[in-house]
Amino acid sequence: MKLARRVSAIAPSKTFGVDSMVSEMRKKGIDVVSFGIGEPDFDTPDYVKEAGIDAINRGYTKYTQASGSPELKEAICEKLKRDNNLDYQPSQVIVSCGAKHAIYNIMQAMCEDGDEIIIPSPYWLSYPEQVRLNGGIPVFVKADFGQGFKVSPEALASAITKRTKLMIINSPCNPSGVVYTRSELEAIAEVALKHGVYVISDEIYEDFVYDGIEHVSIASLGDEIKEITLVVNGVSKGFAMTGWRIGYVAGDQEIIKAMANIQSHTTSNPVSISQKAAIAALRGPKDWTRQMVSEFKARRDLVAEGLRDIPGIEFNLPRGAFYMFPRVSSLYGRRLGGVQVKDSASFCEALLAEARVALVPGSAFGDDECVRLSYATSTEKVKEGMRRLKEALLNMQ
């Protein structure tokens, strides 16, 4: 059987690949500390779960509108106004099966064959694959370790051509933990407006900001930039609802309508029960989320403390999300156990084999000098994982 060419152009998700390996090892009784998957280890808040259970008990188990229920769209508009000072009407909102699905729908609605999509690097690994699946060309703008992984407006401007359709801004960022400041976003907005390039603002890690840092949506910087920005968010991270699969986009009504048409012929509506739970999450108290974020900051600090004790590892302290993206390339060329470490993939392979610690290669995110470490796991596992990591790397030959 001959598969479609688009399938051969994409790579499988490295994060889910690492998670699968960890699951297989644990089935065999091997004790693995996983810093791989980007999923809060907290349980969904009780008041959100109760809303889902109530939806089932009330028989709210049928189709809703393909683009999401009116009540959930209203709750999203309320949230965007309350938290981001953004005014949208429900007709400017679509609810999808997670933020990943939301971004894919944008690509479906806006990408023509050969369109160029600017992606700052390091990047979330699904961005380029979604671009390719929709006939677009990912154009990477490098922001390296020395720049704090922040792309400059000048670099963005120099990457724009007559074929540029979109640029993606992810703040707080997966994998680097970078949070762009208001002034930095203002400079990026100027570039987008000058060249007429639409912006996808991926804000799924909005709640995870530390050290007094402010999350700013680029769409909130003025009416002009708001008109060409598609704000992507969801409930997966901030309410530990990854499996409930609710994400959303707010933006230009014509684009949202096109996305809704696409969704009506692909997934239809997001799960009705999950939509009721998401309404409870968005309209409920934020105390639970703040408590979770406080715990994540403490874990970040534990990881930073551990990494400082390991010679050859450098890192920028992340101000958001729940990832560290340390540079480990100075350790390449050495041997760990039976593995000759030559790149981020072999580095992670060696650590999994020798220390039973799972990380994700930085090559999956566009930077082979680094690895991604998710501290979305318990404090006890963070401590044990850092102990194993230090022991293994100090014994490299």
Short mmCIF file of C-alpha atoms in Angstrom, two decimals, residues 210-211 292-302 375:
data_model
loop_
_atom_site.label_atom_id
_atom_site.label_comp_id
_atom_site.label_asym_id
_atom_site.label_seq_id
_atom_site.Cartn_x
_atom_site.Cartn_y
_atom_site.Cartn_z
CA TYR A 210 7.12 32.94 38.06
CA ASP A 211 9.19 35.54 39.88
CA MET A 292 -0.41 24.37 41.60
CA VAL A 293 1.75 27.07 40.01
CA SER A 294 3.38 27.79 43.39
CA GLU A 295 4.32 24.12 43.65
CA PHE A 296 5.72 24.16 40.12
CA LYS A 297 7.92 27.14 40.97
CA ALA A 298 9.33 25.23 43.94
CA ARG A 299 10.10 22.30 41.64
CA ARG A 300 11.75 24.61 39.12
CA ASP A 301 14.00 25.90 41.86
CA LEU A 302 14.92 22.35 42.89
CA TYR A 375 9.37 19.21 36.08
#
